mmCIF file of C-alpha atoms and ligand atoms in Angstrom:
data_model
loop_
_atom_site.group_PDB
_atom_site.id
_atom_site.type_symbol
_atom_site.label_atom_id
_atom_site.label_comp_id
_atom_site.label_asym_id
_atom_site.label_seq_id
_atom_site.Cartn_x
_atom_site.Cartn_y
_atom_site.Cartn_z
ATOM 1 C CA MET F 1 11.384 18.072 38.810
ATOM 2 C CA TRP F 2 12.754 16.383 35.712
ATOM 3 C CA ASN F 3 13.464 12.654 36.005
ATOM 4 C CA GLY F 4 13.953 11.651 32.420
ATOM 5 C CA ILE F 5 16.868 11.731 30.025
ATOM 6 C CA SER F 6 15.052 12.952 26.946
ATOM 7 C CA HIS F 7 13.274 16.006 28.261
ATOM 8 C CA ASN F 8 13.691 19.500 26.926
ATOM 9 C CA PRO F 9 14.130 21.902 29.864
ATOM 10 C CA SER F 10 13.052 24.922 27.835
ATOM 11 C CA LEU F 11 9.525 23.517 27.345
ATOM 12 C CA LYS F 12 6.783 22.346 29.732
ATOM 13 C CA ALA F 13 5.375 18.872 30.437
ATOM 14 C CA VAL F 14 2.022 17.147 30.133
ATOM 15 C CA ASP F 15 0.934 14.394 32.531
ATOM 16 C CA MET F 16 0.720 11.375 30.247
ATOM 17 C CA VAL F 17 0.821 10.319 26.595
ATOM 18 C CA GLU F 18 -0.960 7.171 25.380
ATOM 19 C CA VAL F 19 -1.116 5.694 21.899
ATOM 20 C CA ILE F 20 -4.304 3.849 20.958
ATOM 21 C CA THR F 21 -5.080 1.909 17.784
ATOM 22 C CA THR F 22 -8.401 2.631 16.107
ATOM 23 C CA GLY F 23 -8.502 -0.135 13.491
ATOM 24 C CA THR F 24 -6.371 -1.209 10.568
ATOM 25 C CA CYS F 25 -6.352 -1.169 6.807
ATOM 26 C CA ILE F 26 -4.908 -3.637 4.314
ATOM 27 C CA GLN F 27 -2.016 -2.328 2.275
ATOM 28 C CA LYS F 28 1.084 -3.544 0.443
ATOM 29 C CA GLU F 29 3.989 -3.424 2.875
ATOM 30 C CA LYS F 30 6.450 -2.217 0.250
ATOM 31 C CA LEU F 31 4.422 0.938 -0.306
ATOM 32 C CA THR F 32 5.205 2.010 3.251
ATOM 33 C CA CYS F 33 8.917 1.182 3.164
ATOM 34 C CA ARG F 34 10.960 0.336 0.058
ATOM 35 C CA THR F 35 13.019 -2.359 1.738
ATOM 36 C CA LYS F 36 9.898 -4.410 2.570
ATOM 37 C CA ARG F 37 8.120 -7.007 0.394
ATOM 38 C CA TRP F 38 5.110 -6.862 -1.918
ATOM 39 C CA ARG F 39 2.751 -8.587 0.487
ATOM 40 C CA ASN F 40 -0.521 -7.507 2.057
ATOM 41 C CA VAL F 41 -0.181 -6.401 5.653
ATOM 42 C CA SER F 42 -2.486 -4.837 8.193
ATOM 43 C CA ILE F 43 -1.508 -1.239 8.791
ATOM 44 C CA PRO F 44 -2.663 0.116 12.157
ATOM 45 C CA ALA F 45 -4.179 3.595 12.485
ATOM 46 C CA HIS F 46 -3.067 5.108 15.770
ATOM 47 C CA CYS F 47 -4.110 8.236 17.504
ATOM 48 C CA VAL F 48 -2.739 9.694 20.693
ATOM 49 C CA ILE F 49 -4.406 10.636 23.979
ATOM 50 C CA ILE F 50 -2.595 13.434 25.781
ATOM 51 C CA HIS F 51 -3.398 14.090 29.421
ATOM 52 C CA HIS F 52 -2.874 17.810 29.987
ATOM 53 C CA PRO F 53 -2.615 19.172 33.541
ATOM 54 C CA ILE F 54 -5.008 22.088 32.839
ATOM 55 C CA HIS F 55 -7.008 21.197 29.728
ATOM 56 C CA GLY F 56 -7.670 17.518 30.474
ATOM 57 C CA ILE F 57 -7.810 15.028 27.620
ATOM 58 C CA ILE F 58 -6.518 16.256 24.264
ATOM 59 C CA LEU F 59 -6.432 14.073 21.156
ATOM 60 C CA PHE F 60 -3.838 14.062 18.422
ATOM 61 C CA ASP F 61 -5.938 12.791 15.490
ATOM 62 C CA THR F 62 -8.884 10.431 15.921
ATOM 63 C CA GLY F 63 -8.097 7.557 13.555
ATOM 64 C CA TYR F 64 -10.994 5.509 12.168
ATOM 65 C CA ALA F 65 -14.581 5.647 13.389
ATOM 66 C CA GLU F 66 -17.937 4.408 12.110
ATOM 67 C CA HIS F 67 -18.470 7.706 10.300
ATOM 68 C CA PHE F 68 -15.898 6.468 7.768
ATOM 69 C CA TYR F 69 -18.461 4.050 6.289
ATOM 70 C CA GLN F 70 -21.075 6.753 5.851
ATOM 71 C CA ALA F 71 -18.629 9.269 4.374
ATOM 72 C CA SER F 72 -17.249 6.746 1.861
ATOM 73 C CA GLN F 73 -20.593 5.348 0.748
ATOM 74 C CA THR F 74 -21.153 7.254 -2.481
ATOM 75 C CA PHE F 75 -19.033 7.472 -5.614
ATOM 76 C CA PRO F 76 -16.367 8.794 -6.044
ATOM 77 C CA TYR F 77 -15.671 8.795 -2.283
ATOM 78 C CA SER F 78 -16.263 5.019 -2.227
ATOM 79 C CA LEU F 79 -12.984 4.644 -4.163
ATOM 80 C CA TYR F 80 -11.183 5.447 -0.921
ATOM 81 C CA ARG F 81 -12.579 2.407 0.880
ATOM 82 C CA TYR F 82 -11.808 0.118 -2.072
ATOM 83 C CA ALA F 83 -8.217 1.400 -2.199
ATOM 84 C CA THR F 84 -7.668 0.855 1.526
ATOM 85 C CA PRO F 85 -10.118 -1.746 2.885
ATOM 86 C CA ILE F 86 -10.425 -1.233 6.618
ATOM 87 C CA GLN F 87 -10.879 -3.538 9.582
ATOM 88 C CA PHE F 88 -12.729 -1.701 12.289
ATOM 89 C CA GLN F 89 -15.102 -2.505 15.147
ATOM 90 C CA ALA F 90 -17.198 -0.016 17.092
ATOM 91 C CA GLN F 91 -15.073 -0.431 20.209
ATOM 92 C CA ASP F 92 -11.956 0.615 18.253
ATOM 93 C CA SER F 93 -12.973 4.259 17.831
ATOM 94 C CA ALA F 94 -11.188 6.906 19.887
ATOM 95 C CA SER F 95 -14.478 7.918 21.538
ATOM 96 C CA ALA F 96 -15.277 4.305 22.533
ATOM 97 C CA GLN F 97 -11.776 3.831 23.920
ATOM 98 C CA LEU F 98 -12.074 7.044 25.927
ATOM 99 C CA LEU F 99 -15.464 5.951 27.278
ATOM 100 C CA ALA F 100 -13.887 2.650 28.308
ATOM 101 C CA ARG F 101 -11.410 4.725 30.336
ATOM 102 C CA GLY F 102 -14.254 6.636 31.992
ATOM 103 C CA VAL F 103 -13.739 9.778 29.883
ATOM 104 C CA ASP F 104 -16.823 11.392 28.341
ATOM 105 C CA PRO F 105 -16.032 12.396 24.714
ATOM 106 C CA LYS F 106 -18.146 15.515 25.326
ATOM 107 C CA ALA F 107 -15.542 16.648 27.839
ATOM 108 C CA VAL F 108 -12.742 16.701 25.251
ATOM 109 C CA ARG F 109 -11.919 20.341 24.534
ATOM 110 C CA TYR F 110 -9.232 20.028 21.869
ATOM 111 C CA VAL F 111 -8.626 17.641 18.979
ATOM 112 C CA ILE F 112 -5.427 18.313 17.053
ATOM 113 C CA LEU F 113 -5.565 17.195 13.410
ATOM 114 C CA SER F 114 -2.191 16.375 11.893
ATOM 115 C CA HIS F 115 -3.746 16.457 8.414
ATOM 116 C CA PHE F 116 -7.070 15.787 6.740
ATOM 117 C CA HIS F 117 -6.670 12.213 5.499
ATOM 118 C CA ALA F 118 -9.758 10.159 6.352
ATOM 119 C CA ASP F 119 -7.853 7.689 8.530
ATOM 120 C CA HIS F 120 -6.946 10.595 10.840
ATOM 121 C CA ILE F 121 -10.192 12.552 11.035
ATOM 122 C CA SER F 122 -12.938 9.888 10.874
ATOM 123 C CA GLY F 123 -13.853 10.293 14.534
ATOM 124 C CA ILE F 124 -14.061 14.051 14.892
ATOM 125 C CA ARG F 125 -17.884 14.084 14.878
ATOM 126 C CA ASP F 126 -17.717 12.124 18.145
ATOM 127 C CA PHE F 127 -16.297 15.141 19.992
ATOM 128 C CA PRO F 128 -19.100 17.702 19.835
ATOM 129 C CA ASN F 129 -17.537 20.226 22.204
ATOM 130 C CA ALA F 130 -13.972 20.123 20.943
ATOM 131 C CA LYS F 131 -12.089 22.815 19.100
ATOM 132 C CA PHE F 132 -10.179 21.456 16.117
ATOM 133 C CA ILE F 133 -6.584 22.631 15.937
ATOM 134 C CA ALA F 134 -5.527 22.200 12.307
ATOM 135 C CA CYS F 135 -4.077 23.937 9.293
ATOM 136 C CA GLN F 136 -6.681 26.348 7.963
ATOM 137 C CA PHE F 137 -4.962 26.721 4.589
ATOM 138 C CA ALA F 138 -5.199 22.951 4.053
ATOM 139 C CA TYR F 139 -8.867 22.903 4.994
ATOM 140 C CA GLN F 140 -9.716 25.728 2.608
ATOM 141 C CA GLU F 141 -7.830 24.092 -0.234
ATOM 142 C CA LEU F 142 -9.430 20.675 0.298
ATOM 143 C CA ILE F 143 -12.988 21.841 0.772
ATOM 144 C CA SER F 144 -12.902 23.754 -2.514
ATOM 145 C CA LEU F 145 -11.612 20.834 -4.631
ATOM 146 C CA PRO F 146 -13.921 18.872 -6.946
ATOM 147 C CA ALA F 147 -14.981 15.495 -5.527
ATOM 148 C CA TRP F 148 -12.558 13.321 -7.508
ATOM 149 C CA ARG F 149 -9.590 15.471 -6.435
ATOM 150 C CA GLN F 150 -10.769 15.309 -2.823
ATOM 151 C CA VAL F 151 -10.649 11.504 -3.071
ATOM 152 C CA LYS F 152 -7.175 11.643 -4.593
ATOM 153 C CA ALA F 153 -6.161 13.862 -1.652
ATOM 154 C CA GLY F 154 -7.571 11.260 0.795
ATOM 155 C CA PHE F 155 -10.237 13.680 1.995
ATOM 156 C CA LEU F 156 -13.875 12.728 2.682
ATOM 157 C CA PRO F 157 -15.696 16.001 3.384
ATOM 158 C CA GLU F 158 -18.665 14.342 5.064
ATOM 159 C CA LEU F 159 -16.406 13.444 7.972
ATOM 160 C CA LEU F 160 -16.388 17.077 9.048
ATOM 161 C CA PRO F 161 -19.238 18.238 11.294
ATOM 162 C CA GLU F 162 -21.432 21.041 9.939
ATOM 163 C CA ASP F 163 -19.960 23.559 12.403
ATOM 164 C CA PHE F 164 -16.352 22.651 11.587
ATOM 165 C CA THR F 165 -15.305 26.156 10.505
ATOM 166 C CA GLU F 166 -16.647 27.754 13.702
ATOM 167 C CA ARG F 167 -14.733 25.237 15.774
ATOM 168 C CA LEU F 168 -11.502 25.394 13.773
ATOM 169 C CA LEU F 169 -8.550 26.915 15.606
ATOM 170 C CA PRO F 170 -6.041 27.546 12.805
ATOM 171 C CA ILE F 171 -2.498 26.477 13.657
ATOM 172 C CA GLU F 172 -1.273 29.392 11.557
ATOM 173 C CA SER F 173 -2.980 31.849 13.931
ATOM 174 C CA LEU F 174 -1.193 30.503 17.014
ATOM 175 C CA PRO F 175 2.113 31.842 18.373
ATOM 176 C CA GLU F 176 5.150 30.700 16.398
ATOM 177 C CA ILE F 177 8.130 30.060 18.676
ATOM 178 C CA SER F 178 11.839 29.391 18.191
ATOM 179 C CA LEU F 179 12.772 25.913 19.292
ATOM 180 C CA SER F 180 15.848 25.165 21.286
ATOM 181 C CA GLY F 181 17.160 21.616 21.523
ATOM 182 C CA LEU F 182 14.881 20.123 18.860
ATOM 183 C CA ASP F 183 17.326 20.342 15.937
ATOM 184 C CA PRO F 184 16.999 20.254 13.005
ATOM 185 C CA PHE F 185 13.578 21.792 13.624
ATOM 186 C CA GLN F 186 13.960 25.472 14.361
ATOM 187 C CA THR F 187 10.411 26.750 14.842
ATOM 188 C CA GLY F 188 7.033 25.449 15.892
ATOM 189 C CA TYR F 189 3.570 26.608 16.969
ATOM 190 C CA ASP F 190 2.805 26.806 20.672
ATOM 191 C CA LEU F 191 -0.706 25.376 20.435
ATOM 192 C CA LEU F 192 -2.000 26.206 23.905
ATOM 193 C CA GLY F 193 0.279 29.142 24.706
ATOM 194 C CA ASP F 194 1.851 27.222 27.596
ATOM 195 C CA GLN F 195 4.731 25.515 25.749
ATOM 196 C CA THR F 196 3.398 22.018 26.361
ATOM 197 C CA LEU F 197 2.276 21.142 22.820
ATOM 198 C CA VAL F 198 4.404 22.273 19.900
ATOM 199 C CA ALA F 199 3.197 21.705 16.339
ATOM 200 C CA ILE F 200 5.990 21.270 13.815
ATOM 201 C CA ASN F 201 5.449 21.628 10.097
ATOM 202 C CA LEU F 202 6.048 18.337 8.228
ATOM 203 C CA PRO F 203 4.981 19.082 4.664
ATOM 204 C CA GLY F 204 4.889 16.678 1.748
ATOM 205 C CA HIS F 205 2.732 13.689 2.614
ATOM 206 C CA ALA F 206 -0.436 15.775 2.757
ATOM 207 C CA ILE F 207 -1.256 19.434 2.458
ATOM 208 C CA GLY F 208 -0.767 21.274 5.760
ATOM 209 C CA GLN F 209 0.610 18.304 7.681
ATOM 210 C CA PHE F 210 1.919 19.014 11.180
ATOM 211 C CA GLY F 211 3.576 16.764 13.725
ATOM 212 C CA LEU F 212 3.459 17.340 17.469
ATOM 213 C CA TRP F 213 6.250 17.455 19.996
ATOM 214 C CA CYS F 214 5.393 17.031 23.672
ATOM 215 C CA GLN F 215 6.896 15.580 26.820
ATOM 216 C CA THR F 216 6.043 14.194 30.211
ATOM 217 C CA LEU F 217 8.448 14.567 33.119
ATOM 218 C CA GLN F 218 10.040 11.276 32.065
ATOM 219 C CA GLN F 219 9.844 11.048 28.315
ATOM 220 C CA SER F 220 9.673 13.224 25.215
ATOM 221 C CA TYR F 221 7.634 12.348 22.138
ATOM 222 C CA PHE F 222 7.559 13.426 18.551
ATOM 223 C CA LEU F 223 4.263 12.411 16.960
ATOM 224 C CA CYS F 224 5.258 12.588 13.317
ATOM 225 C CA ALA F 225 1.876 11.655 11.784
ATOM 226 C CA ASP F 226 2.449 10.250 8.260
ATOM 227 C CA ALA F 227 5.756 11.997 7.565
ATOM 228 C CA ALA F 228 7.025 8.413 7.944
ATOM 229 C CA TRP F 229 5.054 5.186 8.211
ATOM 230 C CA SER F 230 7.314 3.573 10.780
ATOM 231 C CA LYS F 231 10.132 4.386 13.175
ATOM 232 C CA GLU F 232 12.207 1.729 11.448
ATOM 233 C CA ALA F 233 11.814 3.448 8.074
ATOM 234 C CA VAL F 234 13.144 6.674 9.613
ATOM 235 C CA GLU F 235 16.082 4.912 11.250
ATOM 236 C CA ILE F 236 17.195 3.212 8.038
ATOM 237 C CA GLN F 237 16.039 6.178 5.919
ATOM 238 C CA SER F 238 13.945 3.995 3.625
ATOM 239 C CA LEU F 239 11.387 6.196 1.900
ATOM 240 C CA PRO F 240 7.879 5.072 0.954
ATOM 241 C CA HIS F 241 7.641 3.428 -2.491
ATOM 242 C CA TRP F 242 7.554 5.815 -5.437
ATOM 243 C CA LEU F 243 4.011 4.629 -6.285
ATOM 244 C CA THR F 244 2.769 6.505 -3.220
ATOM 245 C CA TYR F 245 4.001 9.711 -4.856
ATOM 246 C CA LEU F 246 0.897 9.503 -7.061
ATOM 247 C CA ILE F 247 -1.302 10.390 -4.120
ATOM 248 C CA ILE F 248 0.894 12.538 -1.901
ATOM 249 C CA ASP F 249 0.884 16.317 -1.897
ATOM 250 C CA ASP F 250 4.512 17.273 -2.639
ATOM 251 C CA ARG F 251 7.262 14.756 -3.334
ATOM 252 C CA SER F 252 10.310 16.928 -2.680
ATOM 253 C CA ALA F 253 8.805 18.311 0.551
ATOM 254 C CA LEU F 254 8.090 14.721 1.648
ATOM 255 C CA VAL F 255 11.731 13.756 1.095
ATOM 256 C CA ASP F 256 12.908 16.849 3.018
ATOM 257 C CA SER F 257 10.582 16.155 5.959
ATOM 258 C CA PHE F 258 11.642 12.492 5.988
ATOM 259 C CA GLN F 259 15.341 13.410 6.043
ATOM 260 C CA GLN F 260 14.737 15.960 8.803
ATOM 261 C CA LEU F 261 13.036 13.271 10.862
ATOM 262 C CA GLY F 262 16.046 11.015 10.335
ATOM 263 C CA GLU F 263 18.327 13.816 11.506
ATOM 264 C CA PHE F 264 16.060 14.487 14.495
ATOM 265 C CA GLN F 265 16.104 10.833 15.510
ATOM 266 C CA LYS F 266 19.902 10.717 15.230
ATOM 267 C CA GLN F 267 20.338 13.793 17.402
ATOM 268 C CA HIS F 268 17.616 12.865 19.913
ATOM 269 C CA PRO F 269 17.644 9.053 20.162
ATOM 270 C CA ALA F 270 15.864 9.077 23.536
ATOM 271 C CA CYS F 271 12.868 10.947 22.148
ATOM 272 C CA GLN F 272 10.108 8.534 21.217
ATOM 273 C CA LEU F 273 9.219 8.960 17.565
ATOM 274 C CA ILE F 274 5.649 7.829 16.963
ATOM 275 C CA ALA F 275 4.394 7.479 13.397
ATOM 276 C CA SER F 276 0.618 7.202 13.044
ATOM 277 C CA HIS F 277 0.813 3.819 11.298
ATOM 278 C CA CYS F 278 3.923 2.382 12.951
ATOM 279 C CA PRO F 279 3.614 -1.398 13.492
ATOM 280 C CA ALA F 280 6.103 -1.190 16.382
ATOM 281 C CA VAL F 281 3.640 0.682 18.576
ATOM 282 C CA TRP F 282 0.630 -1.356 17.512
ATOM 283 C CA LYS F 283 -1.606 -2.155 20.459
ATOM 284 C CA GLN F 284 1.129 -1.007 22.760
ATOM 285 C CA LYS F 285 0.199 1.515 25.347
ATOM 286 C CA VAL F 286 2.921 4.118 25.532
ATOM 287 C CA ARG F 287 2.948 5.809 28.861
ATOM 288 C CA GLY F 288 4.972 8.687 30.188
ATOM 289 C CA ASP F 289 6.061 6.688 33.196
ATOM 290 C CA GLU F 290 7.414 3.583 31.504
ATOM 291 C CA ASP F 291 9.575 2.647 28.580
ATOM 292 C CA ALA F 292 7.732 1.552 25.451
HETATM 293 ZN ZN1 ZN U 301 -1.986 10.491 5.734
#
């Protein structure tokens, strides 16, 4: 039975949604939101633990992990760590935080990757039995780039396990469904075929970026990855600084996705919009059974 005010009755529910923070990086605040100042701030890297009634623990991204240091050791990949110095401790990784909750990372069957930036995929080696649900087109493009263009695209190939392609479940191969009640978004991908997890295309920030819509019985969530860097930026429609356009995939697609998010938030104010680097949800556990 539905108890909440933000649910979508045409789609199904998961048991719980939790946001965890897997470390931070230092960045200029104005780059993330034009109305902010030119000062260094710590930007959190969140990922999301979804408790599914049938499939158990599912991750949306993994955030940082120790593998980041290894993968960014050699030039030109080392440029990534100089551009965004990170603050990370072993207990911050998604796998360590799951272990602390009594969940064996080996038991995780699905890890959804919003996009291939290193601050989203650093932990995927820690989930040896998981399938990776991600955009296959993006993977193929990135893996075939020369090293310096991979760095510019925020991609560190060593983060991927050797059997990545065998474990990749391409989003594009999954059923595309019409969405009702999630305007302005009209279609999405039903990731598990049970209408609990719906991937929504959010192009622009990175090649093949997808967000994820899901809901518990009490609360709906739109995990918008890096289509915006904070909920506040979406609400006041303040785009990232133009300097970030030097490293993003497609400027006009980014603006479109950002405006669509603004429209979504206006039409669905009760839905919790969670950006992967949003300071407002930093260190805050967001649960399906309480307000965040
Ligand atoms: Zn990103």
